[in-house]
Short mmCIF file of C-alpha atoms and ligand atoms in Angstrom, two decimals:
data_model
loop_
_atom_site.label_atom_id
_atom_site.label_comp_id
_atom_site.label_asym_id
_atom_site.label_seq_id
_atom_site.Cartn_x
_atom_site.Cartn_y
_atom_site.Cartn_z
CA MET A 266 0.21 -0.10 -0.22
CA LYS A 267 1.60 3.42 -0.61
CA ARG A 268 1.82 5.41 2.00
CA ARG A 269 0.73 8.80 1.20
CA ASN A 270 0.46 11.94 3.19
CA PHE A 271 -0.54 15.60 2.07
CA LEU A 272 -0.27 17.59 5.14
CA LYS A 273 0.06 21.13 5.08
CA SER A 274 2.91 22.83 5.43
CA THR A 275 3.86 25.73 7.79
CA ALA A 276 5.70 27.44 4.87
CA ALA A 277 4.62 30.06 2.95
CA GLY A 278 4.14 29.23 -0.68
CA ALA A 279 5.29 25.48 0.21
CA ALA A 280 1.46 24.58 1.06
CA SER A 281 1.02 22.82 -2.32
CA LEU A 282 4.04 20.98 -2.27
CA TRP A 283 4.36 17.09 -2.14
CA LEU A 284 5.70 15.85 1.58
CA GLY A 285 6.77 12.55 0.44
CA THR A 286 5.99 8.94 0.83
CA SER A 287 8.16 8.24 3.51
CA ALA A 288 4.88 9.85 5.59
CA LYS A 289 2.15 7.98 7.97
CA ALA A 290 -1.21 8.92 8.27
CA SER A 291 -2.45 8.68 11.47
CA SER A 292 -4.13 5.15 10.72
CA PHE A 293 -0.43 3.67 10.30
CA PHE A 294 0.41 5.49 14.20
CA LYS A 295 1.76 2.93 15.81
CA PRO A 296 3.45 3.76 19.42
CA SER A 297 7.11 3.34 19.27
CA ALA A 298 8.86 0.32 21.80
CA ALA A 299 10.51 2.80 23.62
CA GLY A 300 7.17 4.68 24.07
CA LYS A 301 8.47 7.76 23.84
CA MET A 302 8.57 10.90 21.26
CA VAL A 303 11.41 13.32 21.28
CA VAL A 304 11.90 16.15 18.80
CA ILE A 305 15.51 18.32 19.14
CA SER A 306 16.56 21.16 17.61
CA SER A 307 19.55 24.20 17.62
CA SER A 308 18.91 27.12 19.92
CA ASN A 309 16.71 28.60 17.05
CA GLY A 310 14.00 25.55 17.12
CA LEU A 311 12.19 26.05 19.70
CA ARG A 312 8.85 26.56 17.40
CA ALA A 313 10.68 23.92 14.97
CA THR A 314 10.47 21.23 17.67
CA GLY A 315 6.76 22.06 18.91
CA ARG A 316 5.73 22.34 15.35
CA ALA A 317 6.96 19.17 14.89
CA MET A 318 5.86 17.09 18.16
CA GLU A 319 2.61 18.36 17.26
CA LEU A 320 2.42 16.48 14.31
CA MET A 321 4.15 13.51 15.42
CA GLN A 322 1.47 13.32 18.47
CA GLN A 323 -1.42 13.35 15.37
CA GLY A 324 0.31 10.58 13.27
CA HIS A 325 3.04 11.70 11.32
CA ASP A 326 6.25 10.68 10.21
CA ALA A 327 9.57 12.00 12.19
CA LEU A 328 10.74 13.82 8.54
CA ASP A 329 7.93 15.00 7.69
CA SER A 330 7.28 16.73 10.98
CA VAL A 331 10.97 17.70 10.78
CA ILE A 332 10.97 19.38 7.78
CA ALA A 333 7.81 21.22 8.34
CA GLY A 334 9.14 22.60 12.19
CA VAL A 335 12.37 23.87 10.85
CA ASN A 336 10.19 25.47 7.59
CA ILE A 337 8.80 27.59 10.23
CA VAL A 338 12.60 29.25 10.55
CA GLU A 339 13.34 29.07 7.59
CA SER A 340 10.47 31.59 6.12
CA ASP A 341 11.49 33.49 8.73
CA PRO A 342 13.42 36.76 7.66
CA ASN A 343 13.92 37.56 11.50
CA ASP A 344 16.19 34.39 11.75
CA MET A 345 19.80 35.36 9.22
CA THR A 346 20.97 32.37 9.79
CA VAL A 347 18.60 30.32 7.58
CA GLY A 348 16.37 30.78 5.05
CA TYR A 349 14.59 33.80 3.65
CA GLY A 350 16.16 36.63 5.39
CA GLY A 351 19.61 34.59 5.76
CA LEU A 352 23.48 36.40 5.75
CA PRO A 353 24.39 36.88 2.40
CA ASN A 354 27.28 35.28 0.52
CA GLU A 355 30.69 38.44 -0.52
CA ASP A 356 28.81 39.03 -3.03
CA GLY A 357 25.26 40.13 -1.21
CA VAL A 358 23.55 36.85 -2.79
CA VAL A 359 21.73 34.13 -0.08
CA GLN A 360 23.02 30.96 -1.05
CA LEU A 361 21.36 28.73 1.57
CA ASP A 362 22.38 23.77 2.25
CA SER A 363 20.24 21.67 3.53
CA CYS A 364 20.08 17.79 3.98
CA CYS A 365 17.43 14.91 5.32
CA MET A 366 17.84 12.08 6.64
CA HIS A 367 15.01 9.01 6.77
CA GLY A 368 15.73 6.64 9.21
CA PRO A 369 13.39 3.58 8.21
CA THR A 370 14.34 3.78 4.56
CA HIS A 371 17.88 5.29 5.50
CA ASN A 372 17.85 7.50 1.98
CA ALA A 373 18.54 11.06 2.14
CA GLY A 374 18.97 14.07 -0.08
CA ALA A 375 20.42 17.14 -0.01
CA VAL A 376 21.33 20.86 -1.84
CA GLY A 377 24.08 22.70 -1.49
CA ALA A 378 24.48 27.11 -2.97
CA LEU A 379 20.96 27.05 -3.44
CA GLU A 380 19.44 30.48 -4.60
CA GLY A 381 16.53 31.84 -4.55
CA ILE A 382 14.27 28.95 -2.84
CA LYS A 383 13.48 30.12 0.87
CA ASN A 384 12.53 26.45 1.96
CA PRO A 385 16.29 23.97 0.92
CA SER A 386 14.91 21.15 3.07
CA LEU A 387 11.67 20.76 1.41
CA VAL A 388 14.12 20.41 -2.18
CA ALA A 389 16.32 18.57 -0.04
CA ARG A 390 13.57 16.16 0.44
CA LEU A 391 12.95 16.30 -2.98
CA VAL A 392 16.12 15.04 -4.35
CA MET A 393 15.59 12.16 -1.62
CA GLU A 394 12.89 10.87 -2.95
CA ARG A 395 12.17 11.99 -6.81
CA THR A 396 16.15 10.93 -7.74
CA ASP A 397 18.53 8.59 -7.45
CA HIS A 398 20.87 11.03 -5.85
CA VAL A 399 21.67 12.65 -2.82
CA LEU A 400 23.17 15.71 -3.34
CA LEU A 401 22.59 18.63 -5.85
CA VAL A 402 24.32 22.55 -5.84
CA GLY A 403 24.05 25.28 -7.99
CA GLN A 404 22.35 25.90 -10.66
CA GLY A 405 21.16 21.92 -11.04
CA ALA A 406 19.95 22.10 -7.57
CA LEU A 407 17.54 25.20 -8.34
CA ARG A 408 16.60 24.16 -11.73
CA PHE A 409 15.72 21.16 -10.50
CA ALA A 410 13.16 22.89 -7.60
CA ARG A 411 12.32 24.99 -10.40
CA ALA A 412 10.57 22.14 -12.44
CA HIS A 413 9.05 20.45 -9.15
CA GLY A 414 7.37 24.58 -9.48
CA PHE A 415 8.99 25.96 -6.44
CA LYS A 416 8.79 30.09 -6.82
CA GLU A 417 12.19 31.86 -6.85
CA GLU A 418 12.51 35.01 -4.81
CA ASN A 419 14.84 37.27 -3.79
CA LEU A 420 15.87 36.04 -0.77
CA LEU A 421 17.65 38.74 0.89
CA THR A 422 16.14 41.33 3.32
CA ASP A 423 16.73 44.53 3.49
CA LYS A 424 17.90 43.98 7.04
CA ALA A 425 20.50 41.85 5.48
CA ARG A 426 21.72 43.44 3.04
CA ARG A 427 22.47 46.72 5.82
CA ALA A 428 24.11 43.87 7.53
CA TRP A 429 26.62 43.12 4.17
CA LEU A 430 27.28 46.55 2.91
CA HIS A 431 28.06 47.41 6.09
CA TRP A 432 30.45 44.99 6.14
CA LYS A 433 31.98 45.32 3.01
CA GLU A 434 32.09 48.99 4.23
CA LYS A 435 34.01 48.31 7.43
CA ARG A 436 36.50 46.20 5.24
CA LYS A 437 40.30 47.19 5.04
CA ASP A 438 41.43 48.40 1.88
CA ASN A 439 38.46 48.84 -0.21
CA ASP A 440 36.33 51.78 -1.88
CA TRP A 441 33.45 51.05 0.12
CA PHE A 442 32.47 53.96 2.50
CA PRO A 443 30.60 53.45 5.38
CA PRO A 444 28.04 56.71 6.08
CA GLU A 445 29.41 59.88 6.88
CA ASP A 446 26.45 60.16 9.73
CA ALA A 447 27.72 56.26 11.35
CA ASP A 448 28.75 56.33 15.37
CA ARG A 449 32.39 56.58 15.88
CA ASP A 450 34.33 53.78 17.55
CA LYS A 451 37.80 56.03 20.05
CA ASN A 452 39.75 55.62 16.93
CA GLY A 453 37.74 57.28 14.71
CA LYS A 454 36.39 54.34 12.44
CA ALA A 455 32.44 53.44 11.84
CA ALA A 456 31.21 51.64 14.87
CA LEU A 457 28.75 49.56 13.04
CA ASP A 458 26.88 46.55 14.12
CA ILE A 459 27.44 43.94 12.00
CA PRO A 460 26.11 40.27 12.29
CA PHE A 461 27.82 37.18 11.46
CA THR A 462 27.20 33.16 11.62
CA TYR A 463 27.51 30.16 10.90
CA GLY A 464 23.76 29.47 11.11
CA THR A 465 21.93 27.08 11.23
CA ILE A 466 18.94 24.71 12.40
CA THR A 467 18.74 20.94 12.73
CA CYS A 468 15.56 19.19 14.39
CA LEU A 469 16.07 15.70 15.22
CA GLY A 470 12.95 13.45 15.81
CA LEU A 471 11.89 10.21 16.72
CA ASP A 472 8.06 9.37 16.18
CA GLY A 473 5.32 6.89 17.45
CA ASN A 474 6.64 4.38 15.20
CA GLY A 475 10.21 4.00 17.08
CA ASP A 476 11.18 5.55 13.54
CA ILE A 477 13.94 8.30 13.18
CA SER A 478 14.18 11.50 11.00
CA GLY A 479 16.52 14.64 10.84
CA VAL A 480 17.16 17.20 8.56
CA THR A 481 19.72 19.91 9.00
CA THR A 482 19.46 23.49 6.77
CA THR A 483 21.27 26.66 6.78
CA SER A 484 22.55 29.98 4.84
CA GLY A 485 26.55 28.82 6.21
CA LEU A 486 28.51 31.23 7.12
CA SER A 487 27.85 35.29 6.63
CA TYR A 488 29.39 36.79 3.66
CA LYS A 489 31.01 33.06 2.54
CA ILE A 490 33.07 33.03 -0.79
CA PRO A 491 30.83 32.72 -3.46
CA GLY A 492 29.89 28.66 -3.79
CA ARG A 493 31.50 27.64 -0.44
CA VAL A 494 30.01 24.66 0.54
CA GLY A 495 29.56 23.96 4.75
CA ASP A 496 28.37 20.89 6.19
CA SER A 497 25.34 21.27 6.62
CA PRO A 498 24.52 19.21 3.36
CA ILE A 499 27.18 16.50 3.52
CA ILE A 500 25.21 13.48 5.59
CA GLY A 501 27.74 12.19 8.52
CA ALA A 502 29.14 15.89 8.78
CA GLY A 503 26.00 18.35 9.44
CA LEU A 504 23.80 15.25 10.26
CA TYR A 505 23.97 11.32 10.14
CA VAL A 506 20.49 9.50 11.07
CA ASP A 507 20.89 5.60 11.57
CA ASN A 508 17.28 4.27 12.91
CA GLU A 509 18.51 1.69 14.36
CA VAL A 510 20.57 3.52 16.97
CA GLY A 511 20.18 7.10 16.82
CA ALA A 512 20.67 10.99 15.58
CA CYS A 513 22.95 13.19 15.11
CA GLY A 514 23.31 17.03 14.27
CA SER A 515 25.14 19.80 14.16
CA THR A 516 25.16 23.77 14.20
CA GLY A 517 28.83 26.12 13.86
CA ARG A 518 31.76 26.45 11.87
CA GLY A 519 31.47 23.57 9.69
CA GLU A 520 34.72 23.22 8.39
CA GLU A 521 35.82 21.33 11.34
CA ASN A 522 32.72 19.09 11.04
CA LEU A 523 33.44 18.22 7.59
CA LYS A 524 37.28 17.88 8.63
CA ASN A 525 35.82 14.75 10.96
CA LEU A 526 32.51 14.06 9.91
CA THR A 527 31.32 14.11 13.76
CA CYS A 528 27.42 13.19 13.06
CA HIS A 529 28.37 10.12 11.85
CA LEU A 530 30.93 9.49 14.36
CA ILE A 531 28.99 10.85 17.10
CA VAL A 532 26.50 8.04 16.18
CA GLU A 533 28.99 5.67 15.76
CA PHE A 534 29.74 6.29 19.01
CA MET A 535 26.02 5.54 20.10
CA ARG A 536 26.27 2.23 18.49
CA GLN A 537 28.94 0.89 20.94
CA GLY A 538 27.15 2.28 23.56
CA MET A 539 27.53 5.60 24.46
CA SER A 540 24.26 7.62 26.07
CA PRO A 541 23.60 10.43 23.37
CA GLN A 542 25.33 13.25 25.64
CA LYS A 543 28.33 11.31 26.20
CA ALA A 544 28.99 10.43 22.09
CA CYS A 545 28.20 14.02 21.38
CA MET A 546 30.86 14.91 23.70
CA ALA A 547 33.30 12.35 22.79
CA GLY A 548 33.00 14.25 19.45
CA LEU A 549 32.84 17.33 20.14
CA LYS A 550 36.31 16.64 22.29
CA ARG A 551 37.66 14.98 19.48
CA VAL A 552 36.92 17.98 16.64
CA VAL A 553 39.18 20.77 19.28
CA GLU A 554 41.66 18.05 19.00
CA LYS A 555 42.09 17.47 15.79
CA ALA A 556 41.91 21.54 15.36
CA LYS A 557 45.26 21.80 17.22
CA TYR A 558 47.14 20.96 14.20
CA MET A 559 46.20 23.95 12.16
CA PRO A 560 47.39 26.27 14.60
CA ARG A 561 45.17 29.41 13.27
CA LEU A 562 42.32 27.60 14.42
CA MET A 563 42.93 28.00 17.88
CA LYS A 564 43.43 31.11 19.88
CA ASP A 565 46.88 32.23 22.47
CA ASN A 566 45.25 30.66 25.37
CA GLY A 567 45.01 26.92 23.56
CA ARG A 568 41.35 27.16 23.14
CA PRO A 569 39.17 26.57 19.34
CA ALA A 570 38.54 29.94 17.63
CA PHE A 571 35.47 28.87 16.81
CA ASN A 572 32.60 27.35 18.35
CA ILE A 573 30.68 24.24 16.99
CA ARG A 574 27.36 22.68 19.02
CA TYR A 575 25.72 18.74 18.16
CA TYR A 576 22.97 17.41 19.13
CA ALA A 577 21.99 13.94 19.19
CA ILE A 578 18.97 11.29 20.16
CA ASN A 579 18.72 7.54 20.44
CA LYS A 580 16.39 4.51 20.20
CA ALA A 581 15.49 5.18 23.33
CA GLY A 582 14.53 8.66 23.61
CA GLU A 583 17.11 10.19 25.16
CA PHE A 584 18.52 12.92 24.30
CA GLY A 585 21.89 15.04 24.28
CA GLY A 586 23.54 18.46 23.62
CA VAL A 587 27.19 20.23 23.66
CA SER A 588 28.87 23.37 22.79
CA ILE A 589 32.35 23.99 22.62
CA TYR A 590 31.51 27.58 23.83
CA GLY A 591 28.98 28.57 26.65
CA PRO A 592 26.07 28.46 28.01
CA ALA A 593 24.27 27.25 25.49
CA GLU A 594 21.10 26.06 24.89
CA TYR A 595 18.88 23.60 22.84
CA ALA A 596 15.38 23.16 22.23
CA LEU A 597 13.52 19.50 23.06
CA HIS A 598 9.94 19.06 23.22
CA ASP A 599 10.42 15.65 25.44
CA GLY A 600 6.12 14.48 24.40
CA LYS A 601 5.45 16.55 27.57
CA GLU A 602 6.76 19.72 27.84
CA ASN A 603 8.84 22.05 24.94
CA LYS A 604 11.28 23.97 26.86
CA MET A 605 14.95 24.79 25.87
CA ARG A 606 17.58 23.10 28.28
CA LYS A 607 21.48 23.73 28.98
CA ALA A 608 23.73 22.35 26.84
CA GLU A 609 27.17 21.25 28.56
CA TYR A 610 29.91 22.97 27.48
CA LEU A 611 34.05 22.76 27.48
CA TYR A 612 34.93 26.53 28.18
CA GLU A 613 32.97 29.92 29.00
CA TRP A 614 32.30 32.41 26.08
CA LYS A 615 34.91 35.49 26.76
CA LYS A 616 37.26 33.62 29.02
N1 LIG B 959 26.99 24.99 9.89
C1 LIG B 959 26.94 26.12 8.69
C2 LIG B 959 28.17 25.73 8.05
O1 LIG B 959 29.17 26.08 8.39
O2 LIG B 959 27.68 26.46 7.38
#
């Protein structure tokens, strides 16, 4: 029997999108072996965990649910790390990365450097379900999205454009000047407020069938070299799911994650018997150890000059979250309560 589900997506403009063959309508709903549903997300994901749990409690599968959750944040112009309103690359163009992984089929889809489509996670899902491939990038990913009826739009909000302009104006050795009336620091330099981020939301769910899926989506490193792709669309780096074990997602500096494939590593640590919390911390420590090989990644005090965070769940519904720097938080819905939890961290900010 074909199991199709036509969930109404929360993403504006995406309501007509087909949400896949993996979804299980409520008639297929069975309590999980563990009897527990859980959704975890990065600190910007409290709305995502709330929406995803609501859908899972209605009987929808984890993949539908976590994607619908992150669509809220992708579509939000106020979140400058993901989707519409995300900070652009050095040319002022928003380029998005995303991937998803479906535990029950061990299948995955991803897009990299996608322009003009505010919900890249929906395109990633279609790569998984409607091609024989896992990853499409750039113009090819855009043409694929167009073929599936996605609407192209300008993703650069005025707020993000101003941030990018100020970033250009503050760079040394260039011909772009800050506004005359800009606030000045004590050296007379324009004190422009320039947000900087590696961005990203990740969301992982264990549904009522005991199945696990996940999604990661981002506008990536702000003001990046055009074409730069981070960890978020790379299976094993920004996300990994093994339906027999658990799942891990990441936010923060993608380059270190790419070099260690840390989400895969953390799931393997869980397979060996570690709890999600212990596995996340072991993965985080591996990244820090390896970063020491490259002095420019370390500060004078011997601590990393970057941050990275991991979030994980296992088949039993246990969860964990860690960060190099803290205090740090993550969003978690345990089936009863949707709230922020404290993440374990290695170092305090600014020390
Ligand atoms: N983790 C997001 C990025 O580095 O692009």
